[in-house]
Amino acid sequence: MDEREYQELITPYRECMENMENRIRVLAEDYRDRCGEEPIHHIQKRIKTKESIEGKLRRRDMEETAEDARNYLRDIAGIRVICYDLEGIRKLTRALKRQMDLEIVKEKDYIANPKPNGYRSLHVIVRIPVYFLDKKELIPVEVQLRTVAMDFWASLEHDLKYKAVRDLEGIDTRAELKDCSRIIEDVEARMQILARALEVGE
Amino acid sequence: MDEREYQELITPYRECMENMENRIRVLAEDYRDRCGEEPIHHIQKRIKTKESIEGKLRRRDMEETAEDARNYLRDIAGIRVICYDLEGIRKLTRALKRQMDLEIVKEKDYIANPKPNGYRSLHVIVRIPVYFLDKKELIPVEVQLRTVAMDFWASLEHDLKYKAVRDLEGIDTRAELKDCSRIIEDVEARMQILARALEVGE
Amino acid sequence: MDEREYQELITPYRECMENMENRIRVLAEDYRDRCGEEPIHHIQKRIKTKESIEGKLRRRDMEETAEDARNYLRDIAGIRVICYDLEGIRKLTRALKRQMDLEIVKEKDYIANPKPNGYRSLHVIVRIPVYFLDKKELIPVEVQLRTVAMDFWASLEHDLKYKAVRDLEGIDTRAELKDCSRIIEDVEARMQILARALEVGE
Amino acid sequence: MDEREYQELITPYRECMENMENRIRVLAEDYRDRCGEEPIHHIQKRIKTKESIEGKLRRRDMEETAEDARNYLRDIAGIRVICYDLEGIRKLTRALKRQMDLEIVKEKDYIANPKPNGYRSLHVIVRIPVYFLDKKELIPVEVQLRTVAMDFWASLEHDLKYKAVRDLEGIDTRAELKDCSRIIEDVEARMQILARALEVGE
């Protein structure tokens, strides 16, 4: 895959990523207008680099071509939606699923079922229609939804990723990581109980 | 209409304007990949200001509310596509009309039938679906397509608009304006004949 | 202050906010090239709305004019930099202070000295030169720097802000809030000790 | 120069291009506030691609490295300002030259002295300060200023560039091109005389 092929490959993915961001912003705006609350803390997005696409294809024993990238990778475009609470995540996801022109390809709920290291997030692969001069194509975008607490934990873990994670004298690194995940979840729960209690009493 | 109502009004229009820009960029990219030629010189876009929306409603004897703006105005969001030649305009317009999820509301061909002062452009009003939390709405965007020559004339005319256009001693201003439009059209035609001749001979 | 005056007021502030964002992104890029680590988790920015500017002027017994806004408010443009750790905050702040064309007006270190409710962040007011047709002006931008942990706490607190914070039966709301702040700080410290231990051992 | 080196190379150029665009927009805004006229029709900008940088270095017998690009190329970042008239070009250029932190490296006035084929534009190379973690660098940006007429001609010429320009049976292609340039210049002059006449009479 040379630079020109990579640029040609990612153009529709970039369009879909922006399309998805706009869809989510419209939903968030609607949410705010009705409930008086902003559901989204912030949004991040990224297009996989040429190096990263080629690396992933290689690890899966596929050819490092634009064609194989198109056929087998579904996270070339990714968008991450950091919400204030679980209810925001659930409402946005439900609304996305109701959009008739989208196709939900796959859903992985690491919130209901966290990964062993403590990772929590909701992953949805959505295919979005893109219109070319004389055909329509469905392009996948990976949407990750998480609360600020889940993102806080992921950012601490990101900090560790630069180092080689291994056990230190007297410290079980992985257990430590998971323990932090649990504490963060607890803090978030305590604050939300507080929020709900204040709400009820209003 | 207060500032908050205006902001609420224009949010989905902004989303649609960007959606339309993305659709046009995808088509242009596809055109370039196939023909080796860039069809678009540049794109401009604008959301009508609060003042401009209120002025237009007033002139049409409607109420200056967000509701009347939504019901009666179709140019709250506008996008202008300046193409290198007529063929680009025709191909992009045809491709837009083929996009199944869009609704073409109205088309005015001021290229085939220029306005009396010499104005030429193709105007299309397109309605684009926007998905809210629990409903879908079709939002209109005005798309203007013109060649660089037509835009050149329009920009000269824009220069005059700041002044009060009236006849000067010995000058028929409107005739002068129209004459310039004709000359610009001629130059564009000469250059395109040249381009086509070079093409044939290749 | 009518809409036109507001728009005229904020134009140079918007330019400065983007200028500041670019300066910070250049520093972050330089940091990454040298240390192999990304210092910034994400950046948020905002221009105060007309309503918010007028409200603040009113509360301070000033006139609700563009002139008073220009003379007395220093947070019309704000940018928030969420870093992975304290070291990133310190390095970015030091580098900003070294930029000769900037003027540091004020610095409040709520990291060294947290607010009573547990709020932590570093606030710096920086004045940036803007060149008009025939004069130069220095425009203030408020830069807030915080770690992901501080931002996590602030986002939980933001969630409460929508409700009227008051004591509930058997719960001391403010103490609860502060307790959470302490726990989050602890988790962050634990993870950073872990990160440093892994680093040393490499 | 691999992809990573290219990305590292262009980062500060992108920052400067945006910085320059902001400076020009502030000047245009100031112009509009004072004269009631918008001076700028539109702005275009581009960063040279990796391929284009390498091609230019090769043609000049330099090494295709980021270092040689940095040392010898001054148009890696380019911004094109299309103005409504010559006065706008002159005023913007004068104001840019007065900005104390910029360094004007080179100026080529193809408006006073058009190229043989009819090309007209004002080219200025400006060096803009960029602050890294512990040093300041001056990065060049090429600013091209032209009227809509000059841009119209350039866009017609761009249309021809895709073909091999050569003489056709009975047509002197280059003379034809230059003749069009003259006619476009005439039309623009006629319209501006008209504009000025209307102004005087106000």
Short mmCIF file of C-alpha atoms in Angstrom, two decimals, chain D:
data_model
loop_
_atom_site.label_atom_id
_atom_site.label_comp_id
_atom_site.label_asym_id
_atom_site.label_seq_id
_atom_site.Cartn_x
_atom_site.Cartn_y
_atom_site.Cartn_z
CA MET D 1 12.09 10.73 4.15
CA ASP D 2 9.68 8.18 5.60
CA GLU D 3 6.08 8.92 6.57
CA ARG D 4 6.99 9.63 10.22
CA GLU D 5 9.72 12.11 9.26
CA TYR D 6 7.30 13.82 6.88
CA GLN D 7 4.68 14.17 9.61
CA GLU D 8 7.27 15.53 12.04
CA LEU D 9 8.50 17.94 9.34
CA ILE D 10 5.12 19.46 8.52
CA THR D 11 3.68 19.84 12.05
CA PRO D 12 5.14 23.31 12.71
CA TYR D 13 4.36 24.35 9.10
CA ARG D 14 0.72 23.47 9.63
CA GLU D 15 0.68 25.51 12.85
CA CYS D 16 2.17 28.51 10.99
CA MET D 17 -0.26 28.20 8.10
CA GLU D 18 -3.16 28.35 10.54
CA ASN D 19 -1.51 31.16 12.46
CA MET D 20 -1.16 33.14 9.22
CA GLU D 21 -4.77 32.43 8.24
CA ASN D 22 -5.91 33.73 11.62
CA ARG D 23 -3.79 36.86 11.30
CA ILE D 24 -5.33 37.56 7.88
CA ARG D 25 -8.87 36.92 9.15
CA VAL D 26 -8.32 39.37 12.03
CA LEU D 27 -7.13 42.02 9.56
CA ALA D 28 -10.11 41.35 7.26
CA GLU D 29 -12.51 41.62 10.20
CA ASP D 30 -10.93 44.93 11.23
CA TYR D 31 -11.17 46.18 7.61
CA ARG D 32 -14.86 45.25 7.50
CA ASP D 33 -15.61 46.94 10.82
CA ARG D 34 -14.04 50.17 9.60
CA CYS D 35 -14.90 50.35 5.88
CA GLY D 36 -18.12 48.33 5.88
CA GLU D 37 -16.65 46.23 3.07
CA GLU D 38 -15.45 42.64 3.11
CA PRO D 39 -11.98 42.62 1.45
CA ILE D 40 -11.60 38.84 1.05
CA HIS D 41 -13.54 36.62 -1.34
CA HIS D 42 -12.08 33.37 -0.06
CA ILE D 43 -8.91 31.79 1.34
CA GLN D 44 -7.26 28.56 0.24
CA LYS D 45 -4.38 26.80 1.95
CA ARG D 46 -2.32 23.68 1.44
CA ILE D 47 0.63 21.78 2.87
CA LYS D 48 2.90 20.31 0.19
CA THR D 49 2.56 16.51 -0.01
CA LYS D 50 5.52 14.22 0.66
CA GLU D 51 5.68 13.40 -3.06
CA SER D 52 5.67 17.05 -4.06
CA ILE D 53 8.43 17.98 -1.57
CA GLU D 54 10.60 15.09 -2.73
CA GLY D 55 10.02 15.97 -6.40
CA LYS D 56 11.06 19.57 -5.86
CA LEU D 57 14.21 18.59 -3.93
CA ARG D 58 15.14 16.10 -6.68
CA ARG D 59 14.71 18.67 -9.46
CA ARG D 60 17.03 21.02 -7.54
CA ASP D 61 19.66 18.30 -7.03
CA MET D 62 19.24 18.26 -3.27
CA GLU D 63 18.82 15.30 -0.97
CA GLU D 64 15.28 14.12 -0.39
CA THR D 65 15.52 14.57 3.38
CA ALA D 66 13.48 16.50 5.94
CA GLU D 67 16.63 18.51 6.68
CA ASP D 68 17.06 19.73 3.09
CA ALA D 69 13.32 20.45 2.88
CA ARG D 70 13.62 22.61 6.01
CA ASN D 71 16.73 24.38 4.77
CA TYR D 72 15.87 25.04 1.14
CA LEU D 73 12.10 25.00 0.55
CA ARG D 74 10.02 28.00 1.50
CA ASP D 75 6.65 26.95 0.13
CA ILE D 76 5.98 23.84 2.22
CA ALA D 77 3.07 25.79 3.71
CA GLY D 78 1.10 28.01 1.36
CA ILE D 79 -1.90 30.24 1.77
CA ARG D 80 -3.79 31.99 -1.03
CA VAL D 81 -5.90 35.06 -0.30
CA ILE D 82 -8.38 35.97 -3.03
CA CYS D 83 -9.46 39.61 -2.60
CA TYR D 84 -12.26 41.63 -4.17
CA ASP D 85 -9.87 44.32 -5.40
CA LEU D 86 -6.30 45.58 -5.55
CA GLU D 87 -6.85 47.97 -2.66
CA GLY D 88 -7.67 45.04 -0.38
CA ILE D 89 -4.44 43.29 -1.45
CA ARG D 90 -2.36 46.40 -0.82
CA LYS D 91 -3.90 47.14 2.60
CA LEU D 92 -3.58 43.55 3.84
CA THR D 93 0.03 43.32 2.63
CA ARG D 94 0.98 46.62 4.26
CA ALA D 95 -0.60 45.53 7.54
CA LEU D 96 1.20 42.16 7.48
CA LYS D 97 4.53 43.91 6.94
CA ARG D 98 3.89 46.02 10.02
CA GLN D 99 3.53 42.97 12.32
CA MET D 100 6.70 43.18 14.38
CA ASP D 101 7.11 39.47 15.11
CA LEU D 102 7.05 38.47 11.43
CA GLU D 103 10.00 38.52 9.08
CA ILE D 104 9.36 39.27 5.41
CA VAL D 105 11.87 37.14 3.52
CA LYS D 106 11.00 37.81 -0.09
CA GLU D 107 8.38 39.56 -2.19
CA LYS D 108 7.57 39.00 -5.87
CA ASP D 109 5.06 41.37 -7.42
CA TYR D 110 3.61 39.58 -10.47
CA ILE D 111 0.78 42.13 -10.44
CA ALA D 112 3.07 45.04 -11.32
CA ASN D 113 5.11 42.64 -13.51
CA PRO D 114 2.95 39.78 -14.85
CA LYS D 115 4.61 36.54 -16.04
CA PRO D 116 4.88 36.09 -19.85
CA ASN D 117 1.84 33.75 -19.96
CA GLY D 118 -0.36 36.36 -18.23
CA TYR D 119 -0.06 35.12 -14.62
CA ARG D 120 -0.65 37.84 -12.03
CA SER D 121 -0.39 37.59 -8.20
CA LEU D 122 1.56 39.03 -5.31
CA HIS D 123 3.83 36.46 -3.60
CA VAL D 124 5.28 37.11 -0.15
CA ILE D 125 7.35 34.71 1.91
CA VAL D 126 6.85 35.40 5.62
CA ARG D 127 8.66 33.72 8.51
CA ILE D 128 6.56 33.14 11.62
CA PRO D 129 7.91 32.37 15.10
CA VAL D 130 7.07 28.93 16.53
CA TYR D 131 7.89 28.12 20.14
CA PHE D 132 9.14 24.62 20.95
CA LEU D 133 9.89 23.29 24.47
CA ASP D 134 13.18 25.11 24.68
CA LYS D 135 13.76 27.06 21.50
CA LYS D 136 12.06 29.44 19.09
CA GLU D 137 12.19 28.88 15.33
CA LEU D 138 11.12 30.99 12.37
CA ILE D 139 9.10 28.95 9.86
CA PRO D 140 8.38 30.24 6.32
CA VAL D 141 4.88 30.41 4.83
CA GLU D 142 4.21 31.49 1.26
CA VAL D 143 1.35 33.97 1.03
CA GLN D 144 -0.18 34.55 -2.41
CA LEU D 145 -2.57 37.48 -2.83
CA ARG D 146 -4.67 37.99 -5.95
CA THR D 147 -7.98 39.44 -7.08
CA VAL D 148 -10.90 37.27 -8.16
CA ALA D 149 -10.04 38.16 -11.78
CA MET D 150 -6.47 36.90 -11.40
CA ASP D 151 -7.79 33.76 -9.74
CA PHE D 152 -10.35 33.29 -12.52
CA TRP D 153 -7.58 33.37 -15.12
CA ALA D 154 -5.42 31.02 -13.04
CA SER D 155 -8.29 28.57 -12.73
CA LEU D 156 -8.82 28.56 -16.52
CA GLU D 157 -5.12 27.98 -16.95
CA HIS D 158 -5.28 25.18 -14.34
CA ASP D 159 -7.92 23.53 -16.54
CA LEU D 160 -5.44 23.49 -19.41
CA LYS D 161 -2.57 22.19 -17.31
CA TYR D 162 -4.07 18.71 -17.25
CA LYS D 163 -3.63 18.59 -21.02
CA ALA D 164 -0.31 18.93 -22.82
CA VAL D 165 -0.30 22.59 -23.87
CA ARG D 166 0.88 22.72 -27.47
CA ASP D 167 -0.10 24.63 -30.59
CA LEU D 168 -3.14 23.34 -32.42
CA GLU D 169 -3.93 23.64 -36.10
CA GLY D 170 -4.37 27.33 -36.64
CA ILE D 171 -4.37 28.26 -32.92
CA ASP D 172 -1.45 29.83 -31.06
CA THR D 173 -2.31 28.38 -27.61
CA ARG D 174 -0.05 30.59 -25.56
CA ALA D 175 -1.17 33.78 -27.32
CA GLU D 176 -4.77 32.74 -26.77
CA LEU D 177 -4.07 32.26 -23.04
CA LYS D 178 -2.45 35.65 -22.76
CA ASP D 179 -5.26 37.33 -24.68
CA CYS D 180 -7.80 35.92 -22.22
CA SER D 181 -5.72 37.26 -19.33
CA ARG D 182 -5.89 40.74 -20.91
CA ILE D 183 -9.65 40.57 -21.46
CA ILE D 184 -10.27 39.44 -17.86
CA GLU D 185 -8.10 42.30 -16.62
CA ASP D 186 -10.16 44.72 -18.76
CA VAL D 187 -13.48 43.44 -17.42
CA GLU D 188 -12.24 43.78 -13.88
CA ALA D 189 -11.06 47.34 -14.58
CA ARG D 190 -14.40 48.31 -16.14
CA MET D 191 -16.30 47.00 -13.13
CA GLN D 192 -13.98 48.80 -10.74
CA ILE D 193 -14.30 52.10 -12.57
CA LEU D 194 -18.05 51.61 -12.27
CA ALA D 195 -17.71 50.88 -8.55
CA ARG D 196 -15.57 53.94 -7.98
CA ALA D 197 -17.91 56.18 -10.00
CA LEU D 198 -20.85 55.00 -7.89
CA GLU D 199 -18.84 55.63 -4.74
CA VAL D 200 -17.88 59.20 -5.67
CA GLY D 201 -21.46 60.01 -6.48
CA GLU D 202 -22.78 58.77 -3.12
#
